[in-house]
Short mmCIF file of C-alpha atoms and ligand atoms in Angstrom, two decimals:
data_model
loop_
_atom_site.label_atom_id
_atom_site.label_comp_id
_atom_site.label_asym_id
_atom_site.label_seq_id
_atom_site.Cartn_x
_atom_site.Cartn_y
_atom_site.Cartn_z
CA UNK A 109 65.01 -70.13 72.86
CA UNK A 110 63.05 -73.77 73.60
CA UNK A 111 65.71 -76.58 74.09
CA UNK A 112 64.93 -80.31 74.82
CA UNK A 113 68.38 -81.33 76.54
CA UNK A 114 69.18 -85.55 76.04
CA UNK A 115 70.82 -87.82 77.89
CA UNK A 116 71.15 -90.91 80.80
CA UNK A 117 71.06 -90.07 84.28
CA UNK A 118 74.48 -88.68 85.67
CA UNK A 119 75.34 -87.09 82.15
CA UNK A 120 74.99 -83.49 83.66
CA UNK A 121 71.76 -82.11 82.09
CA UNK A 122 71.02 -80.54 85.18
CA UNK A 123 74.38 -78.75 85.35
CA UNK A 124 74.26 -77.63 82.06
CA UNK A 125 70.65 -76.13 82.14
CA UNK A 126 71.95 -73.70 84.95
CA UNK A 127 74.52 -72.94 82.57
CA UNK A 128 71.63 -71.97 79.88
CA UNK A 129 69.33 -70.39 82.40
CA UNK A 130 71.62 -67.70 83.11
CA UNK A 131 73.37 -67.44 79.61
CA UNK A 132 69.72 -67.18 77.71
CA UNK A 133 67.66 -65.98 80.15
CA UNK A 134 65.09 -69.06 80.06
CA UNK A 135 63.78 -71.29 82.95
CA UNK A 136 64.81 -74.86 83.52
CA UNK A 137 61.47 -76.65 83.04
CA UNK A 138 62.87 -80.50 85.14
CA UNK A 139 59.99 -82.87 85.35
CA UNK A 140 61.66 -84.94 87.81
CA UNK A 141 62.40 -81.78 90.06
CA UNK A 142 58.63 -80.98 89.81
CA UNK A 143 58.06 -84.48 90.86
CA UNK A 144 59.94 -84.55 93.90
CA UNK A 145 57.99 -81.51 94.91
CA UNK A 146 55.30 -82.86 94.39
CA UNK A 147 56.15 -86.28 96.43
CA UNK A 148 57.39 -83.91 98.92
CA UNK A 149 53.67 -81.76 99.31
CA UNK A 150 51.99 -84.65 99.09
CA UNK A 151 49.67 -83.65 96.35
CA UNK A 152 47.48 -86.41 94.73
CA UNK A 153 50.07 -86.62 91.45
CA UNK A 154 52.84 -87.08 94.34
CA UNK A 155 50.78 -89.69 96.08
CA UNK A 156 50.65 -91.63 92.34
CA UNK A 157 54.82 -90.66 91.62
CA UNK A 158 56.63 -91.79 95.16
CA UNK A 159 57.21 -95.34 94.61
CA UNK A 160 57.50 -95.01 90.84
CA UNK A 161 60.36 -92.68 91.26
CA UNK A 162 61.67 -94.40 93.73
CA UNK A 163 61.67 -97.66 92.02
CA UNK A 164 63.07 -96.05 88.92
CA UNK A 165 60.54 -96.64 86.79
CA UNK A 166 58.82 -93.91 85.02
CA UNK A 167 55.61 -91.93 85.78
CA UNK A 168 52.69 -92.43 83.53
CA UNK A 169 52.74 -90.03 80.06
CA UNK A 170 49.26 -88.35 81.06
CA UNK A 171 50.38 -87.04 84.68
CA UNK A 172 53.97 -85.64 82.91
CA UNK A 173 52.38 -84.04 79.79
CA UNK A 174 49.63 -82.23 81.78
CA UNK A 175 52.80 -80.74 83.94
CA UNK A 176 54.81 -79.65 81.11
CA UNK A 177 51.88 -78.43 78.84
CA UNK A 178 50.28 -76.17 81.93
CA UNK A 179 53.98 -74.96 83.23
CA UNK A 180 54.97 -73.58 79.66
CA UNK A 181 51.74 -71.58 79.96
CA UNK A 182 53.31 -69.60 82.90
CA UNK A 183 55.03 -65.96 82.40
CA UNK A 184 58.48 -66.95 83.14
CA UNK A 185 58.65 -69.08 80.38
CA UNK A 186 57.49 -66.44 77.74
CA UNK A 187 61.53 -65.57 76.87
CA UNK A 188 62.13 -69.43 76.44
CA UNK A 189 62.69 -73.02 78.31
CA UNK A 190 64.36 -75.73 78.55
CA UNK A 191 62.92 -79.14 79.44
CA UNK A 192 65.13 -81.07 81.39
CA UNK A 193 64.43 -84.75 81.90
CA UNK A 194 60.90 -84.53 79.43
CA UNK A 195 60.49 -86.02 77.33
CA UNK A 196 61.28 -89.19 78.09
CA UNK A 197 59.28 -91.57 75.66
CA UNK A 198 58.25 -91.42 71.85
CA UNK A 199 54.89 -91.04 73.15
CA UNK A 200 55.73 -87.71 75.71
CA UNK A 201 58.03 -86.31 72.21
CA UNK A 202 54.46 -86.78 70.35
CA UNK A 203 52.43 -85.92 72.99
CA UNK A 204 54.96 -82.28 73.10
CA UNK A 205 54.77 -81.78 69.43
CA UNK A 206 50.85 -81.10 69.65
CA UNK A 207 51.39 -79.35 73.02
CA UNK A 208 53.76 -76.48 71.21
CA UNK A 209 51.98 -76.50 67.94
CA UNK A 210 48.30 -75.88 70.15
CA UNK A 211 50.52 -72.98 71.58
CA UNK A 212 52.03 -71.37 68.65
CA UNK A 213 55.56 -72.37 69.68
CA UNK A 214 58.39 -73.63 68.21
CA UNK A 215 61.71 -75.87 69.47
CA UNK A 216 64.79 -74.43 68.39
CA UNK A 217 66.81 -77.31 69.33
CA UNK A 218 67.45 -80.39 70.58
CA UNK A 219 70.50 -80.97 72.42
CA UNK A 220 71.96 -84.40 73.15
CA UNK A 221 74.81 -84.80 76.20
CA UNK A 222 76.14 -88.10 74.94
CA UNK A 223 78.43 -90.09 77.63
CA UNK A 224 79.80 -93.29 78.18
CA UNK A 225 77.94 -95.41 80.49
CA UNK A 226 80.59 -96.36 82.29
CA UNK A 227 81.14 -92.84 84.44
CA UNK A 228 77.22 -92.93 85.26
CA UNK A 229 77.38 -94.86 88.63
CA UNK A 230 80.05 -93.00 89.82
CA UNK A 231 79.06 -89.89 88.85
CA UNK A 232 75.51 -90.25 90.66
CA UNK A 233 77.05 -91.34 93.73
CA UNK A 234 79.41 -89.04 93.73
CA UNK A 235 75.92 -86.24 93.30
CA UNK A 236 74.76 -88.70 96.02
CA UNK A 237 77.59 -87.87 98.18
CA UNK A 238 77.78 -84.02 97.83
CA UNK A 239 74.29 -83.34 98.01
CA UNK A 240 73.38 -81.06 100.16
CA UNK A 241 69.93 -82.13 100.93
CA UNK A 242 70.94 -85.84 101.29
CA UNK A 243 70.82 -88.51 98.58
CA UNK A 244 67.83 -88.63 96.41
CA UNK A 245 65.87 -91.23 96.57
CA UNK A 246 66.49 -92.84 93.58
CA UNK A 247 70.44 -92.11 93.51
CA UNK A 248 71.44 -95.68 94.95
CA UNK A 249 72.71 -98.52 92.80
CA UNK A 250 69.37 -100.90 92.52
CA UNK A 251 67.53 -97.61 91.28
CA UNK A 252 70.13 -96.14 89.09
CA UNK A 253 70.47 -99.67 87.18
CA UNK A 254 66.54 -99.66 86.74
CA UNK A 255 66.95 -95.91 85.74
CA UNK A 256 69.99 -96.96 82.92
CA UNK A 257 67.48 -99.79 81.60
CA UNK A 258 64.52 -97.85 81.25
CA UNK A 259 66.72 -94.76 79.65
CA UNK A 260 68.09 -97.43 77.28
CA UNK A 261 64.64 -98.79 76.38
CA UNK A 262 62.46 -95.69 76.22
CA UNK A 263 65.01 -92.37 76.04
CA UNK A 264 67.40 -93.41 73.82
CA UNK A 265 64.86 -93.98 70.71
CA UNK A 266 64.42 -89.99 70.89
CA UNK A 267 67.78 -89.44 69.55
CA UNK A 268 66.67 -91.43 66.33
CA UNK A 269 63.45 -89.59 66.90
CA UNK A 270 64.37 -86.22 66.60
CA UNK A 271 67.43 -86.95 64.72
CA UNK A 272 65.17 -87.27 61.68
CA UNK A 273 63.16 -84.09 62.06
CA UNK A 274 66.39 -82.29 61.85
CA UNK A 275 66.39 -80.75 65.62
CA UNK A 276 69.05 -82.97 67.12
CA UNK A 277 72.23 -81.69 67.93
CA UNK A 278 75.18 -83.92 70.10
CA UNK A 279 77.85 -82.69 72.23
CA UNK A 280 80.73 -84.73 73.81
CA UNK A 281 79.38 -84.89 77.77
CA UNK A 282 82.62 -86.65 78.31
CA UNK A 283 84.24 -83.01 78.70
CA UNK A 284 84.26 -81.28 82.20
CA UNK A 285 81.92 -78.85 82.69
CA UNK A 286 83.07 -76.05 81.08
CA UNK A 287 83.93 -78.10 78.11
CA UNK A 288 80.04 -79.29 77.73
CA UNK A 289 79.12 -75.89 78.45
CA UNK A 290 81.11 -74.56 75.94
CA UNK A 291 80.14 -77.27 72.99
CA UNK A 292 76.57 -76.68 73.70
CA UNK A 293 76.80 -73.21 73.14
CA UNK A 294 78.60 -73.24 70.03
CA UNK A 295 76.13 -75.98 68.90
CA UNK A 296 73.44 -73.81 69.58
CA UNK A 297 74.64 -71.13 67.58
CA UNK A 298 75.61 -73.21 64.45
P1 AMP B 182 65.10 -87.00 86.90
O1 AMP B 182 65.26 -86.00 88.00
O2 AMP B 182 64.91 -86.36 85.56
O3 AMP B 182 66.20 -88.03 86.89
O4 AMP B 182 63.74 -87.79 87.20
C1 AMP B 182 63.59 -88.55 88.38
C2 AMP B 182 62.41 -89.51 88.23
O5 AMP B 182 61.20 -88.77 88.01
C3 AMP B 182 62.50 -90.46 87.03
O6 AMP B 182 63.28 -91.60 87.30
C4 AMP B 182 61.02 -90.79 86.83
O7 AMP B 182 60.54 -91.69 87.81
C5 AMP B 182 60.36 -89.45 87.09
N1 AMP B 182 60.27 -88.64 85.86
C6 AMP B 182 60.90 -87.46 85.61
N2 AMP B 182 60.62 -87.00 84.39
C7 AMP B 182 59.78 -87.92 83.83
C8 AMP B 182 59.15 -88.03 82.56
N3 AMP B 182 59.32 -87.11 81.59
N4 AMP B 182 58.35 -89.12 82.35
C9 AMP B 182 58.17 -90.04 83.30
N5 AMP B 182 58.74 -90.01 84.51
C10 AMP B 182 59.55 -88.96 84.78
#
């Protein structure tokens, strides 16, 4: 199983790809977790990322593709992944349908966790809050708003995006968790 999963900051992709890790046996592919690492080891690519991730901007196409397309190679992902937070642009979807086709793969789906902006602040500082390793550094209001523009702006056109090639599927992320969870899976089985 290969799954894209959709949606703003705060809507609970993150959550919900634990959920699919253990129910499909696949590994949660997150660019922006493999970013902080990266900040965190200060490698060259974390060097570039800090203050772009901190800022809430995004981090160029090149240095996210080049990620993705050499993690996929790895052996956990042979039963299946999910991406989590990639792609984020029209040109990283693109860039991701030559990756897979290069590879022989397929997507099975693309999942969409659609929520009402609203919730989002409160629901990142509320992740801010409970963290156990402390905030991130991009959950605070200034970053979150610049995160919400440039999800608006960039993100959001994927929906139309792979809406058209037939791939998208939408679940209510207003649900609790177990709600999502559940709609997912039945979408994913449809
Ligand atoms: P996330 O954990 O998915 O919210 O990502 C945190 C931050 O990492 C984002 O705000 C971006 O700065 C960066 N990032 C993560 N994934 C991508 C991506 N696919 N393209 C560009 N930047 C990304």
């Amino acid at each position: 199983m290969r799954l894209i999963l959709l949606g703003p900051p705060g809507a609970g992709k993150g959550t919900q790809a634990e959920r699919l890790v253990e129910n499909y046996k696949i590994t949660q592919l997150s660019t922006g977790e493999m970013l902080r690492a990266a900040v965190a080891a200060r490698t060259p690519v974390g060097i570039k990322a800090k203050e772009i991730m901190e800022r809430g901007e995004l981090v160029s196409d090149e240095i996210v593709c080049a990620i993705i397309s050499d993690r996929i190679d790895e052996a956990d992902c042979a039963n299946g992944f999910i991406l989590d937070g990639f792609p984020r642009t029209i040109a990283q979807a693109e860039a991701l349908t030559g990756i897979l086709a290069d590879k022989g793969l397929k997507l099975d789906a693309v999942v969409e966790i659609r929520v009402d902006e609203g919730i989002l602040l409160e629901r990142i500082e509320r992740r801010a809050a409970e963290s156990a390793d402390g905030p991130r550094a991009d959950d605070n209001a200034e970053a979150l708003k610049k995160r919400l523009e440039v999800y608006s702006a960039q993100t959001a056109p994927l929906i139309e995006f792979y809406g058209k090639s037939g791939e998208l599927k939408t679940v209510d992320g207003m649900q609790d968790i177990e709600g999502v969870a559940a709609s997912i899976k039945e979408a994913l089985s449809s």
